[in-house]
Short mmCIF file of C-alpha atoms in Angstrom, two decimals:
data_model
loop_
_atom_site.label_atom_id
_atom_site.label_comp_id
_atom_site.label_asym_id
_atom_site.label_seq_id
_atom_site.Cartn_x
_atom_site.Cartn_y
_atom_site.Cartn_z
CA UNK A 1 10.13 26.39 2.71
CA UNK A 2 10.75 26.70 -1.05
CA UNK A 3 7.87 27.50 -3.41
CA UNK A 4 8.30 24.19 -5.24
CA UNK A 5 8.10 22.21 -2.01
CA UNK A 6 5.04 24.17 -0.88
CA UNK A 7 3.36 23.44 -4.23
CA UNK A 8 4.14 19.73 -3.85
CA UNK A 9 2.32 19.78 -0.50
CA UNK A 10 -0.64 21.84 -1.72
CA UNK A 11 -1.33 19.75 -4.85
CA UNK A 12 -2.48 16.57 -3.03
CA UNK A 13 -4.37 18.69 -0.46
CA UNK A 14 -6.33 20.41 -3.23
CA UNK A 15 -6.81 17.05 -4.98
CA UNK A 16 -8.47 15.63 -1.84
CA UNK A 17 -10.66 18.74 -1.37
CA UNK A 18 -11.75 18.70 -5.01
CA UNK A 19 -12.43 14.96 -4.84
CA UNK A 20 -14.64 15.41 -1.76
CA UNK A 21 -16.51 18.32 -3.36
CA UNK A 22 -17.02 16.37 -6.60
CA UNK A 23 -18.20 13.38 -4.56
CA UNK A 24 -20.74 15.59 -2.81
CA UNK A 25 -22.03 16.74 -6.20
CA UNK A 26 -22.39 13.11 -7.30
CA UNK A 27 -24.37 12.36 -4.12
CA UNK A 28 -26.71 15.31 -4.73
CA UNK A 29 -27.26 14.32 -8.37
CA UNK A 30 -27.94 10.74 -7.24
CA UNK A 31 -30.51 11.92 -4.71
CA UNK A 32 -28.48 11.44 -1.53
CA UNK A 33 -27.65 13.88 1.26
CA UNK A 34 -23.87 14.56 1.11
CA UNK A 35 -23.76 16.06 4.62
CA UNK A 36 -25.39 12.96 6.10
CA UNK A 37 -23.17 10.74 3.96
CA UNK A 38 -19.90 12.36 4.95
CA UNK A 39 -21.00 12.63 8.59
CA UNK A 40 -21.67 8.88 8.63
CA UNK A 41 -18.30 8.28 6.97
CA UNK A 42 -16.44 10.34 9.58
CA UNK A 43 -18.27 8.62 12.41
CA UNK A 44 -17.56 5.19 10.89
CA UNK A 45 -13.84 6.02 10.75
CA UNK A 46 -13.25 8.00 13.96
CA UNK A 47 -16.56 7.95 15.88
CA UNK A 48 -15.41 5.80 18.78
CA UNK A 49 -12.44 3.74 19.94
CA UNK A 50 -13.52 0.63 18.02
CA UNK A 51 -13.80 2.48 14.72
CA UNK A 52 -10.45 4.20 15.28
CA UNK A 53 -8.85 0.81 15.87
CA UNK A 54 -10.37 -0.59 12.68
CA UNK A 55 -9.19 2.43 10.71
CA UNK A 56 -5.61 2.10 11.98
CA UNK A 57 -5.72 -1.63 11.18
CA UNK A 58 -6.77 -0.80 7.60
CA UNK A 59 -4.04 1.83 7.35
CA UNK A 60 -1.34 -0.77 8.13
CA UNK A 61 -1.25 -2.67 4.80
CA UNK A 62 -1.97 0.56 2.88
CA UNK A 63 1.26 2.12 4.18
CA UNK A 64 3.33 -0.89 3.11
CA UNK A 65 1.60 -1.21 -0.28
CA UNK A 66 2.14 2.51 -0.86
CA UNK A 67 5.81 2.19 0.08
CA UNK A 68 6.20 -0.71 -2.37
CA UNK A 69 4.76 1.30 -5.25
CA UNK A 70 6.60 4.49 -4.28
CA UNK A 71 9.99 2.78 -3.97
CA UNK A 72 9.72 1.53 -7.54
CA UNK A 73 8.46 4.94 -8.73
CA UNK A 74 11.39 6.72 -7.11
CA UNK A 75 13.79 4.46 -9.00
CA UNK A 76 12.13 4.87 -12.38
CA UNK A 77 10.00 1.71 -12.36
CA UNK A 78 6.24 1.16 -12.29
CA UNK A 79 5.44 -1.83 -10.08
CA UNK A 80 1.84 -2.82 -10.88
CA UNK A 81 2.52 -6.21 -9.26
CA UNK A 82 2.19 -5.13 -5.62
CA UNK A 83 -1.11 -7.03 -5.40
CA UNK A 84 0.50 -10.31 -6.45
CA UNK A 85 3.54 -9.75 -4.24
CA UNK A 86 1.20 -9.10 -1.32
CA UNK A 87 -0.68 -12.35 -1.99
CA UNK A 88 2.45 -14.53 -2.08
CA UNK A 89 3.77 -12.75 1.02
CA UNK A 90 0.49 -13.48 2.80
CA UNK A 91 0.72 -17.15 1.79
CA UNK A 92 4.36 -17.50 2.87
CA UNK A 93 3.77 -15.83 6.25
CA UNK A 94 0.80 -18.07 7.07
CA UNK A 95 2.64 -21.20 5.90
CA UNK A 96 5.48 -20.45 8.34
CA UNK A 97 2.92 -19.58 11.03
CA UNK A 98 1.15 -22.93 10.59
CA UNK A 99 4.03 -25.29 9.79
CA UNK A 100 6.40 -24.48 12.66
CA UNK A 101 6.16 -24.29 16.44
CA UNK A 102 8.88 -22.00 17.72
CA UNK A 103 9.35 -19.38 20.44
CA UNK A 104 7.63 -16.11 19.52
CA UNK A 105 10.89 -14.20 19.40
CA UNK A 106 11.96 -16.49 16.52
CA UNK A 107 8.64 -17.52 14.99
CA UNK A 108 7.12 -14.07 14.32
CA UNK A 109 10.25 -12.51 12.73
CA UNK A 110 10.72 -15.69 10.66
CA UNK A 111 7.15 -15.49 9.33
CA UNK A 112 7.56 -11.80 8.42
CA UNK A 113 10.92 -12.53 6.80
CA UNK A 114 9.34 -15.35 4.76
CA UNK A 115 6.69 -12.93 3.53
CA UNK A 116 9.33 -10.36 2.58
CA UNK A 117 11.36 -13.04 0.78
CA UNK A 118 8.32 -14.29 -1.15
CA UNK A 119 7.38 -10.75 -2.21
CA UNK A 120 11.02 -10.04 -3.12
CA UNK A 121 11.14 -13.19 -5.28
CA UNK A 122 7.93 -12.12 -7.03
CA UNK A 123 9.54 -8.71 -7.64
CA UNK A 124 12.85 -10.23 -8.77
CA UNK A 125 11.28 -11.93 -11.81
CA UNK A 126 10.02 -8.75 -13.55
CA UNK A 127 13.16 -6.93 -12.39
CA UNK A 128 15.40 -9.55 -14.00
CA UNK A 129 13.38 -9.58 -17.22
CA UNK A 130 13.55 -5.77 -17.33
CA UNK A 131 17.29 -5.68 -16.72
CA UNK A 132 18.29 -8.63 -18.93
CA UNK A 133 15.81 -8.51 -21.81
CA UNK A 134 14.28 -5.00 -21.48
CA UNK A 135 10.80 -6.48 -21.05
CA UNK A 136 8.54 -3.72 -19.71
CA UNK A 137 7.85 -4.25 -16.00
CA UNK A 138 4.20 -3.15 -16.28
CA UNK A 139 3.33 -6.06 -18.58
CA UNK A 140 5.19 -8.64 -16.51
CA UNK A 141 3.91 -7.46 -13.13
CA UNK A 142 0.30 -7.45 -14.34
CA UNK A 143 0.65 -11.07 -15.47
CA UNK A 144 2.44 -12.00 -12.24
CA UNK A 145 -0.60 -10.79 -10.27
CA UNK A 146 -2.80 -13.45 -11.86
CA UNK A 147 -0.13 -16.12 -11.46
CA UNK A 148 0.14 -15.25 -7.75
CA UNK A 149 -3.63 -15.38 -7.27
CA UNK A 150 -4.24 -18.74 -8.92
CA UNK A 151 -1.05 -20.48 -7.75
CA UNK A 152 -1.66 -19.42 -4.14
CA UNK A 153 -5.28 -20.61 -4.36
CA UNK A 154 -4.11 -24.02 -5.54
CA UNK A 155 -1.48 -24.27 -2.79
CA UNK A 156 -4.09 -23.36 -0.17
CA UNK A 157 -6.46 -26.06 -1.47
CA UNK A 158 -3.86 -28.79 -1.80
CA UNK A 159 -1.38 -28.06 1.01
CA UNK A 160 -2.71 -25.68 3.68
CA UNK A 161 -6.45 -26.20 3.65
CA UNK A 162 -8.34 -27.88 6.46
CA UNK A 163 -11.82 -27.13 5.11
CA UNK A 164 -11.23 -26.86 1.38
CA UNK A 165 -11.02 -23.08 1.21
CA UNK A 166 -8.80 -21.78 4.02
CA UNK A 167 -5.77 -22.74 6.06
CA UNK A 168 -5.59 -23.61 9.72
CA UNK A 169 -5.16 -20.72 12.10
CA UNK A 170 -1.53 -19.75 12.68
CA UNK A 171 0.13 -20.57 16.00
CA UNK A 172 -0.09 -17.78 18.61
CA UNK A 173 3.70 -17.47 18.51
CA UNK A 174 3.46 -16.17 14.92
CA UNK A 175 0.57 -13.79 15.56
CA UNK A 176 0.71 -10.00 15.49
CA UNK A 177 -2.46 -9.75 17.58
CA UNK A 178 -2.18 -7.53 20.65
CA UNK A 179 -4.55 -7.83 23.60
CA UNK A 180 -3.25 -4.48 24.82
CA UNK A 181 -4.06 -2.61 21.57
CA UNK A 182 -7.39 -4.42 21.26
CA UNK A 183 -8.39 -3.43 24.80
CA UNK A 184 -7.48 0.20 24.06
CA UNK A 185 -9.76 0.18 21.00
CA UNK A 186 -12.77 -1.66 22.43
CA UNK A 187 -11.61 -5.03 21.02
CA UNK A 188 -11.10 -4.03 17.40
CA UNK A 189 -8.78 -6.05 15.14
CA UNK A 190 -5.91 -3.57 15.63
CA UNK A 191 -2.54 -5.33 15.92
CA UNK A 192 1.20 -4.63 16.17
CA UNK A 193 1.50 -4.41 12.39
CA UNK A 194 1.03 -0.64 12.49
CA UNK A 195 4.39 -0.36 14.28
CA UNK A 196 6.07 -2.48 11.60
CA UNK A 197 4.57 -0.37 8.81
CA UNK A 198 5.81 2.86 10.42
CA UNK A 199 9.28 1.37 10.82
CA UNK A 200 9.18 0.35 7.14
CA UNK A 201 8.41 3.97 6.18
CA UNK A 202 11.48 5.15 8.10
CA UNK A 203 13.57 2.42 6.45
CA UNK A 204 12.48 3.51 2.97
CA UNK A 205 13.22 7.17 3.73
CA UNK A 206 16.64 6.36 5.16
CA UNK A 207 17.55 3.97 2.35
CA UNK A 208 16.64 6.36 -0.46
CA UNK A 209 17.77 9.63 1.10
CA UNK A 210 20.74 8.77 3.33
CA UNK A 211 22.61 5.87 1.70
CA UNK A 212 24.87 5.45 -1.32
CA UNK A 213 22.72 2.58 -2.54
CA UNK A 214 19.64 4.77 -2.44
CA UNK A 215 21.44 7.50 -4.37
CA UNK A 216 22.40 5.01 -7.07
CA UNK A 217 18.87 3.64 -7.26
CA UNK A 218 17.42 7.13 -7.69
CA UNK A 219 20.12 8.07 -10.20
CA UNK A 220 19.33 5.03 -12.34
CA UNK A 221 15.67 6.04 -12.20
CA UNK A 222 16.46 9.56 -13.42
CA UNK A 223 18.78 8.56 -16.27
CA UNK A 224 20.04 5.06 -16.95
CA UNK A 225 22.55 6.14 -19.60
CA UNK A 226 24.17 8.79 -17.41
CA UNK A 227 24.27 6.34 -14.49
CA UNK A 228 25.99 3.73 -16.65
CA UNK A 229 28.48 6.35 -17.83
CA UNK A 230 29.17 7.24 -14.19
CA UNK A 231 30.12 3.61 -13.51
CA UNK A 232 26.92 2.39 -11.83
CA UNK A 233 25.63 -1.12 -12.43
CA UNK A 234 22.28 -0.25 -14.01
CA UNK A 235 20.98 -3.81 -14.37
CA UNK A 236 21.83 -4.69 -10.76
CA UNK A 237 20.05 -1.58 -9.50
CA UNK A 238 16.93 -2.29 -11.56
CA UNK A 239 16.70 -5.78 -10.07
CA UNK A 240 17.48 -4.52 -6.55
CA UNK A 241 14.76 -1.89 -6.81
CA UNK A 242 12.09 -4.43 -7.76
CA UNK A 243 13.29 -6.84 -5.06
CA UNK A 244 13.04 -4.19 -2.32
CA UNK A 245 9.67 -3.02 -3.64
CA UNK A 246 8.42 -6.62 -3.64
CA UNK A 247 9.69 -7.12 -0.09
CA UNK A 248 7.60 -4.18 1.16
CA UNK A 249 4.55 -5.65 -0.60
CA UNK A 250 5.22 -9.10 0.86
CA UNK A 251 5.33 -7.65 4.37
CA UNK A 252 1.97 -5.98 3.67
CA UNK A 253 0.63 -9.48 3.03
CA UNK A 254 2.12 -10.65 6.32
CA UNK A 255 0.18 -7.93 8.13
CA UNK A 256 -3.05 -9.44 6.82
CA UNK A 257 -2.06 -13.06 7.37
CA UNK A 258 -0.45 -12.71 10.79
CA UNK A 259 -2.52 -9.85 12.18
CA UNK A 260 -5.95 -9.24 10.71
CA UNK A 261 -7.07 -12.73 9.67
CA UNK A 262 -4.46 -15.14 11.15
CA UNK A 263 -5.00 -17.49 8.22
CA UNK A 264 -5.10 -17.48 4.43
CA UNK A 265 -8.12 -18.42 2.33
CA UNK A 266 -8.91 -19.11 -1.29
CA UNK A 267 -9.64 -15.78 -2.98
CA UNK A 268 -12.29 -15.27 -5.63
CA UNK A 269 -10.44 -12.14 -6.77
CA UNK A 270 -7.77 -9.66 -5.81
CA UNK A 271 -7.73 -8.07 -2.36
CA UNK A 272 -7.48 -4.57 -3.87
CA UNK A 273 -4.91 -3.43 -1.30
CA UNK A 274 -2.06 -3.62 -3.80
CA UNK A 275 -3.92 -1.57 -6.38
CA UNK A 276 -5.00 0.95 -3.74
CA UNK A 277 -1.31 1.22 -2.90
CA UNK A 278 -0.80 2.91 -6.29
CA UNK A 279 -3.27 5.61 -5.32
CA UNK A 280 -1.71 5.95 -1.85
CA UNK A 281 1.75 6.42 -3.39
CA UNK A 282 0.48 8.98 -5.91
CA UNK A 283 -1.40 10.98 -3.29
CA UNK A 284 1.56 10.79 -0.92
CA UNK A 285 3.90 12.14 -3.57
CA UNK A 286 6.06 8.97 -3.32
CA UNK A 287 7.33 10.37 -0.03
CA UNK A 288 7.42 8.15 3.07
CA UNK A 289 5.71 10.70 5.34
CA UNK A 290 3.20 11.63 2.64
CA UNK A 291 2.35 7.95 2.16
CA UNK A 292 1.50 7.62 5.86
CA UNK A 293 -0.93 10.55 5.60
CA UNK A 294 -2.42 9.22 2.35
CA UNK A 295 -2.84 5.76 3.90
CA UNK A 296 -4.72 7.30 6.85
CA UNK A 297 -7.08 9.02 4.40
CA UNK A 298 -7.70 5.87 2.37
CA UNK A 299 -8.07 3.73 5.49
CA UNK A 300 -10.62 6.19 6.89
CA UNK A 301 -12.55 6.24 3.61
CA UNK A 302 -12.66 2.44 3.35
CA UNK A 303 -13.64 1.78 6.97
CA UNK A 304 -15.93 4.79 7.32
CA UNK A 305 -17.81 3.83 4.16
CA UNK A 306 -19.16 0.75 5.94
CA UNK A 307 -21.28 3.03 8.16
CA UNK A 308 -22.81 5.00 5.29
CA UNK A 309 -25.57 2.58 4.16
CA UNK A 310 -27.03 2.09 7.64
CA UNK A 311 -26.59 5.62 9.01
CA UNK A 312 -27.28 7.72 5.90
CA UNK A 313 -28.73 5.30 3.34
CA UNK A 314 -25.80 6.11 1.05
CA UNK A 315 -24.24 3.17 -0.88
CA UNK A 316 -20.59 2.40 -0.14
CA UNK A 317 -19.81 2.51 -3.87
CA UNK A 318 -19.94 6.31 -3.67
CA UNK A 319 -16.73 6.22 -1.61
CA UNK A 320 -15.04 4.41 -4.49
CA UNK A 321 -16.19 7.29 -6.72
CA UNK A 322 -14.66 9.80 -4.28
CA UNK A 323 -11.38 7.84 -4.26
CA UNK A 324 -11.39 7.68 -8.07
CA UNK A 325 -11.99 11.44 -8.24
CA UNK A 326 -9.12 12.11 -5.81
CA UNK A 327 -6.81 9.98 -8.00
CA UNK A 328 -8.06 11.85 -11.08
CA UNK A 329 -7.23 15.23 -9.53
CA UNK A 330 -3.81 13.97 -8.39
CA UNK A 331 -3.14 12.75 -11.93
CA UNK A 332 -4.29 16.15 -13.18
CA UNK A 333 -1.82 17.88 -10.88
CA UNK A 334 -0.52 19.96 -13.80
CA UNK A 335 -3.81 21.90 -13.81
CA UNK A 336 -3.67 22.44 -10.04
CA UNK A 337 -0.05 23.62 -10.30
CA UNK A 338 -1.05 26.01 -13.10
CA UNK A 339 -3.83 27.53 -10.97
CA UNK A 340 -1.52 27.87 -7.94
CA UNK A 341 1.16 29.51 -10.10
CA UNK A 342 -1.33 32.06 -11.44
CA UNK A 343 -2.53 32.89 -7.94
CA UNK A 344 1.07 33.47 -6.87
CA UNK A 345 1.70 35.76 -9.85
CA UNK A 346 -1.44 37.77 -9.16
CA UNK A 347 -0.47 38.09 -5.50
CA UNK A 348 2.86 39.70 -6.37
#
């Protein structure tokens, strides 16, 4: 293993360790017992079969959201609109799940495809504006998040709602629920979506690393001028990158709509999964395998935090502080790399 690759692995590991240590210091300063807090967190994430199932269920959309952000990163784009793409994907999946009655072998793939198409469309708009008019994708995707939230809320109220705030439950033929997985995990909300998210990670890896299209997408991300000089269609690749990124995010929405909740409801605010996907991608080094590991960490933190108030009298907000600190240390990776480099020099 090369030194550079080893450093790339060690940086996020040290970022997590430093984040946990800093979180413990915050707990002590705030008058809480960090050992009791982290023990409750671990138990709430992995303490029994039910908690493990809930953690894996939470990991599912995190993997897909992380892939969506990472795919754009790897191609030189910053997709802040994963949250909005997830919301429209969720809406599209549930609409197909409610509106049609088809055999499961057709209905479920159709609902997931609808979610991917909706997310891809929501990614196409900023991609097109970036390619055609050089409008920065960060600005457009941020605005598209709010458009997605309020437009989907209005569609739910006026088209899909049966009670004024949420849709009907999807037909069983469109559901990702699994009695087998639920029975294995003491009837948690675990569903088949975890398999889909793992397949998506393999698809992203294969597309970027093993195909000509992936090479072109990465080349455009490294240097648009050189790519254009080499005969690549830069504008087409920018749009394609945002479309694929949006499709991953849309499928993340389908996991929530077809698996966890089996409906869609009016939202008072953002789900947060899309924004957490940015942190998952950063911690995972924009690598498909790294994203899976980062998603497991974030899923464990989010689910385990629910046990902290009752078991250790520690507020769940402290987990958000730990996550923020981990992101801070990942963003400060230059300092960690500098320390690791000095240790290597001293060891020689």
